[in-house]
CSV table of C-alpha atoms in Angstrom, one decimal:
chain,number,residue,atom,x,y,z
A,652,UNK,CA,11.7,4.6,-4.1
A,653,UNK,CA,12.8,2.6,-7.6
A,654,UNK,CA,11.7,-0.8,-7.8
A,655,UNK,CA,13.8,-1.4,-10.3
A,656,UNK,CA,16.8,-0.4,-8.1
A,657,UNK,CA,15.4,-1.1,-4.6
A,658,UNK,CA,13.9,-4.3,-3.2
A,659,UNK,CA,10.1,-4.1,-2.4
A,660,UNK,CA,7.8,-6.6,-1.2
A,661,UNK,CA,4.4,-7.3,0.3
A,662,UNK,CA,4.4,-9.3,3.1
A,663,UNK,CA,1.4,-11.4,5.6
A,664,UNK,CA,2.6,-14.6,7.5
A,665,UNK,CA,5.6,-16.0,8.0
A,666,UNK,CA,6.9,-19.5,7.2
A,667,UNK,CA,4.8,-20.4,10.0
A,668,UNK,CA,1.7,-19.3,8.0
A,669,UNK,CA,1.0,-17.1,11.3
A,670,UNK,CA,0.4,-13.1,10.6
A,671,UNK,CA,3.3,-11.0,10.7
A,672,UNK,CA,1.0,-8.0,12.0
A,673,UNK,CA,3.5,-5.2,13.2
A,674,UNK,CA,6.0,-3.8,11.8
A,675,UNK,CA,8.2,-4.4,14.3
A,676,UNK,CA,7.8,-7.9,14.2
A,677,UNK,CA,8.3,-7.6,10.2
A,678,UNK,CA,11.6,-6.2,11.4
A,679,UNK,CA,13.2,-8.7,13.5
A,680,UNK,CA,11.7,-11.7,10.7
A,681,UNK,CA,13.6,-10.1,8.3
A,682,UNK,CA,16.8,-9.6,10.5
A,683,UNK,CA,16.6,-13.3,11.0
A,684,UNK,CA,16.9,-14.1,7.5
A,685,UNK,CA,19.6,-11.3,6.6
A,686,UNK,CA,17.6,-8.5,5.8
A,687,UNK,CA,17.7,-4.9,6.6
A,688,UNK,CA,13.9,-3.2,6.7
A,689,UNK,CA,14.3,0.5,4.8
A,690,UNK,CA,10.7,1.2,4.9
A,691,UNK,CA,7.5,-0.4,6.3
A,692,UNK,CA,4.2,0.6,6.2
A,693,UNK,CA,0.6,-1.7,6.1
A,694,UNK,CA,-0.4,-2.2,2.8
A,695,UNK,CA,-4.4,-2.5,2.5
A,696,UNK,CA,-7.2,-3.2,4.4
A,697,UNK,CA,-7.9,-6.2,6.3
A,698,UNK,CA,-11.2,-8.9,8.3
A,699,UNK,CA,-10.7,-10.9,11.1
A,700,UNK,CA,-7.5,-12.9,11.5
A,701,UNK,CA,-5.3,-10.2,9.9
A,702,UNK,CA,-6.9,-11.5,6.2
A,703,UNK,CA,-6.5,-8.9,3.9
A,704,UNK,CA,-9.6,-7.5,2.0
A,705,UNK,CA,-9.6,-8.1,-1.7
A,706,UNK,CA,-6.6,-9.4,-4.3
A,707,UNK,CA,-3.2,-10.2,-2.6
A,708,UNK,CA,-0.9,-11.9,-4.4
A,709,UNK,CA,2.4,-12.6,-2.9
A,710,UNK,CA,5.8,-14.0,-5.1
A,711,UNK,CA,3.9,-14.6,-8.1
A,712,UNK,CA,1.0,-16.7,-6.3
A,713,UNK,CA,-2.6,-15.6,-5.3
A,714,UNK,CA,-3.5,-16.2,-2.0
A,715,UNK,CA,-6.7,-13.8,-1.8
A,716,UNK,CA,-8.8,-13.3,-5.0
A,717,UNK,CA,-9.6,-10.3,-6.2
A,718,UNK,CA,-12.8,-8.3,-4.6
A,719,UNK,CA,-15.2,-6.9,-7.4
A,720,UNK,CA,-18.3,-7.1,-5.4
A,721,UNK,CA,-20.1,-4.1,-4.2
A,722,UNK,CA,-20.1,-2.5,-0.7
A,723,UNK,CA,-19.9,0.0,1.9
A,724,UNK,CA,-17.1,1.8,3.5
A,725,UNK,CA,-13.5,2.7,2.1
A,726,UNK,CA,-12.7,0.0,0.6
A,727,UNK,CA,-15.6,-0.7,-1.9
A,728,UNK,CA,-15.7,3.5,-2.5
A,729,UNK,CA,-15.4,2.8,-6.4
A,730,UNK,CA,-13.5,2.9,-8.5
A,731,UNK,CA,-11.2,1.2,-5.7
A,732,UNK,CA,-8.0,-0.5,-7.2
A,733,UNK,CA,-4.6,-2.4,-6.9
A,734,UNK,CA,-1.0,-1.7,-6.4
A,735,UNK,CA,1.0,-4.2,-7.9
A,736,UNK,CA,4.2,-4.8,-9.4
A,737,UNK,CA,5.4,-7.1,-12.2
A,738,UNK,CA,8.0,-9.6,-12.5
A,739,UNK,CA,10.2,-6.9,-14.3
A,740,UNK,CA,10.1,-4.8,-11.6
A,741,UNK,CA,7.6,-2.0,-13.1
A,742,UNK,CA,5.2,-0.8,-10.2
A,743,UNK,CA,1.9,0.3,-11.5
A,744,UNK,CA,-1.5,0.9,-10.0
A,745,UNK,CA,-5.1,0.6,-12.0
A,746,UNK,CA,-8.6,0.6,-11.3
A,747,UNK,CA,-9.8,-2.7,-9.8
A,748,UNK,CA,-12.3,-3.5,-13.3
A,749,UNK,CA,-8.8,-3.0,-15.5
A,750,UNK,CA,-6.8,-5.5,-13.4
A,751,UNK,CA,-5.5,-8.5,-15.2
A,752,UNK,CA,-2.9,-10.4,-14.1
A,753,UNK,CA,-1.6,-12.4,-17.1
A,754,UNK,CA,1.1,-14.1,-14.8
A,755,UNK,CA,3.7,-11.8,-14.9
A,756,UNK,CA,2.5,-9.9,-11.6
A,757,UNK,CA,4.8,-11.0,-8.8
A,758,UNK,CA,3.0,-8.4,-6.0
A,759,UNK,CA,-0.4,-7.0,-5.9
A,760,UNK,CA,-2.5,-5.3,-3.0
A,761,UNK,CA,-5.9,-4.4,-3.5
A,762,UNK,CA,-7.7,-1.7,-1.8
A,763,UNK,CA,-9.5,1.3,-1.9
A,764,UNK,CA,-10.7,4.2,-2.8
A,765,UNK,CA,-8.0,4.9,-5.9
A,766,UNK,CA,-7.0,8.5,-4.7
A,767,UNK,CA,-6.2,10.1,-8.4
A,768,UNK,CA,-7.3,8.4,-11.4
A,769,UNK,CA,-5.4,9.2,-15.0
A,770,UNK,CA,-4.1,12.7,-13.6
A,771,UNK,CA,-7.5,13.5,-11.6
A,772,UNK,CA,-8.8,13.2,-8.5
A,773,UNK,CA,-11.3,10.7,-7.4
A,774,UNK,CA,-14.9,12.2,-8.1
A,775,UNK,CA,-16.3,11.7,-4.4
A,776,UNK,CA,-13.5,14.2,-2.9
A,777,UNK,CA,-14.6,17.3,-2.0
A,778,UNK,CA,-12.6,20.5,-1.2
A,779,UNK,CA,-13.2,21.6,2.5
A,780,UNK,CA,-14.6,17.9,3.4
A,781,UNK,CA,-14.8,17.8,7.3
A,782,UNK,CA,-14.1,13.4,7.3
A,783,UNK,CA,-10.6,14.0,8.8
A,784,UNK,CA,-8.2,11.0,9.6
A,785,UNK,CA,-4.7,9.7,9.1
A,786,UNK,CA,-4.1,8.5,5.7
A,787,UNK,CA,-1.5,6.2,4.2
A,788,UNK,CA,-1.3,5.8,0.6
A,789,UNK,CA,0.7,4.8,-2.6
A,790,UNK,CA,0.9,6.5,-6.0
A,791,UNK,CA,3.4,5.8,-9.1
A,792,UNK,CA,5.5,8.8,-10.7
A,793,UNK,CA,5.7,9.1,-15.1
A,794,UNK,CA,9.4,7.9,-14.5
A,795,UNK,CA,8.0,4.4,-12.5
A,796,UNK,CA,9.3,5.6,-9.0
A,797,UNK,CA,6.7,4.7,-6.5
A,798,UNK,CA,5.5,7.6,-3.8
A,799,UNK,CA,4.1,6.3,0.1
A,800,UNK,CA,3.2,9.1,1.9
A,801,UNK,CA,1.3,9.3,5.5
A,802,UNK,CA,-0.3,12.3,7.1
A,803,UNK,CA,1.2,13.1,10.6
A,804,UNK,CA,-1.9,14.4,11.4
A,805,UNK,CA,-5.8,13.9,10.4
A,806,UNK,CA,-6.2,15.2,6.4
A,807,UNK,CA,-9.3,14.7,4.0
A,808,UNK,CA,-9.4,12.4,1.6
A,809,UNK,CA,-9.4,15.7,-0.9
A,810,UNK,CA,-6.3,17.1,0.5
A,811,UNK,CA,-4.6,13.7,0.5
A,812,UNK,CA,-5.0,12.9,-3.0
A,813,UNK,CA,-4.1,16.5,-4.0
A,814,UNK,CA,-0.3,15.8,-2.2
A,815,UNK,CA,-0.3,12.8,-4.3
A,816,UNK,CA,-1.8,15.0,-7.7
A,817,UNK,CA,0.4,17.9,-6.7
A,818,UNK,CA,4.1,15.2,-7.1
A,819,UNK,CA,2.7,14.1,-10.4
A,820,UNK,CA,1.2,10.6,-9.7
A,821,UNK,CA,-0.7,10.0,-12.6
A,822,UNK,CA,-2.3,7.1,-10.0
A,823,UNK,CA,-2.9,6.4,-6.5
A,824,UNK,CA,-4.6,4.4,-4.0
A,825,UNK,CA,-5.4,5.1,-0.8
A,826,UNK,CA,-4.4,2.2,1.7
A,827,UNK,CA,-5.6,3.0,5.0
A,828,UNK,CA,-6.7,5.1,7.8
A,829,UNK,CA,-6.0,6.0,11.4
A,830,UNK,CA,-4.6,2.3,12.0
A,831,UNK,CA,-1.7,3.0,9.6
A,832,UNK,CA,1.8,2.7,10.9
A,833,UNK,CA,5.3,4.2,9.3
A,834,UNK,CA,8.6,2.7,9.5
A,835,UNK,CA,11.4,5.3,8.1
A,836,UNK,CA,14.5,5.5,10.4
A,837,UNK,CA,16.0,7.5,7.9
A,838,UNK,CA,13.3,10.2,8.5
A,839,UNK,CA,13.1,9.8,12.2
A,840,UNK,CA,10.2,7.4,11.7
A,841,UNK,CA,10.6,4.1,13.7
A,842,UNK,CA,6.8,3.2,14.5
A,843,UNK,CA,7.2,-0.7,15.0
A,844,UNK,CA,3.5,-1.1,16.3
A,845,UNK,CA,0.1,-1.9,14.3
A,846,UNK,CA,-1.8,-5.2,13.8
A,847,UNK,CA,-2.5,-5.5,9.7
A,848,UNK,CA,-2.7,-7.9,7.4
A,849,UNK,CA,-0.5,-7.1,4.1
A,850,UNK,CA,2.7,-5.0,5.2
A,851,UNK,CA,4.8,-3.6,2.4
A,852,UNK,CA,8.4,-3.5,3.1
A,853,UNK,CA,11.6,-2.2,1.1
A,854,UNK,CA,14.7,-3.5,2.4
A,855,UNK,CA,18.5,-4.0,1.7
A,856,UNK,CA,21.4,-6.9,2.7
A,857,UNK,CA,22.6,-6.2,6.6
A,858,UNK,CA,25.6,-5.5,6.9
């Protein structure tokens, strides 16, 4: 998709300040307001309550700082990084320690590991890795179209970030595993389940 042609936008509670969680429930907010959903899919990693894990900023305010401490598991698998995109509409990823916001970000997820970093892929992946699972993820093209891609079926994080490599994404992030969740009716995709915290949507004026 082209954000600079395309309406995209991370999403968490509603006006409610309640969790939007599913997809489907994304779906029928954004119906109520006038608003068709192209695309869905969960946009990061996420604690208790549907909170997501590390920076989420949402129309130009943070509402979860941004995680630089150390840890175990996906997320903290450094460098981990953010997804974001600026007030002008230019999507971009970086590494978490070259984030700066400067107040012209209007959406950012953070999350992690970064798949491929400057062209290459992350230096944990191995070729032939046995850690299987479905993957979600995000990467950004030369020309400043933005790639989502999910496995249909369990894939290593090698083989993953190699699909992502293989487009020409320069960057991308991994978002999640086998919790992730694809809505695509234009592909035959209409998964409308999944409890998350940020959701990323692109979406167009009903008609």
């Amino acid at each position: 998709m082209d954000p600079r042609r395309q309406p995209l936008a991370l999403y968490w509670r509603d006006e409610h300040q309640q969790p939007l969680r599913s997809l489907g429930r994304l779906n029928g907010w954004l119906a109520g307001q006038g608003q068709k959903l192209v695309f869905a899919t969960n946009g990061g990693m996420y604690r208790a309550g549907n909170v997501p894990v590390g920076l989420f900023i949402q129309a130009g305010k943070t509402l979860v700082p941004l995680d630089t401490a150390a840890g175990t598991g996906n997320f903290y698998l450094r460098p981990n990084g953010v997804f974001y995109l600026t007030a002008a509409g230019r999507a971009a990823i970086c590494r978490t320690q070259d984030f700066r916001a400067a107040g012209r970000i209007r959406y950012a997820t953070q999350s992690g590991p970064m798949l491929v970093i400057d062209g290459q892929l992350h230096p944990a992946f191995r070729a032939g890795s046995t850690n299987l699972n479905v993957r979600n993820g995000v990467g950004v093209l030369p020309d400043g179209r933005v790639v989502f891609a999910m496995s249909k079926q369990p894939i290593s994080f090698y083989d993953f970030a190699r699909y992502f490599q293989h487009l020409g994404c320069r960057q991308a992030l991994y978002l999640d595993g086998f919790v992730s969740r694809t809505y695509l009716p234009a592909q035959g995709w209409r998964q409308t389940d999944g409890d998350f915290g940020v959701i990323i949507g692109v979406t167009e004026p009903a008609r």
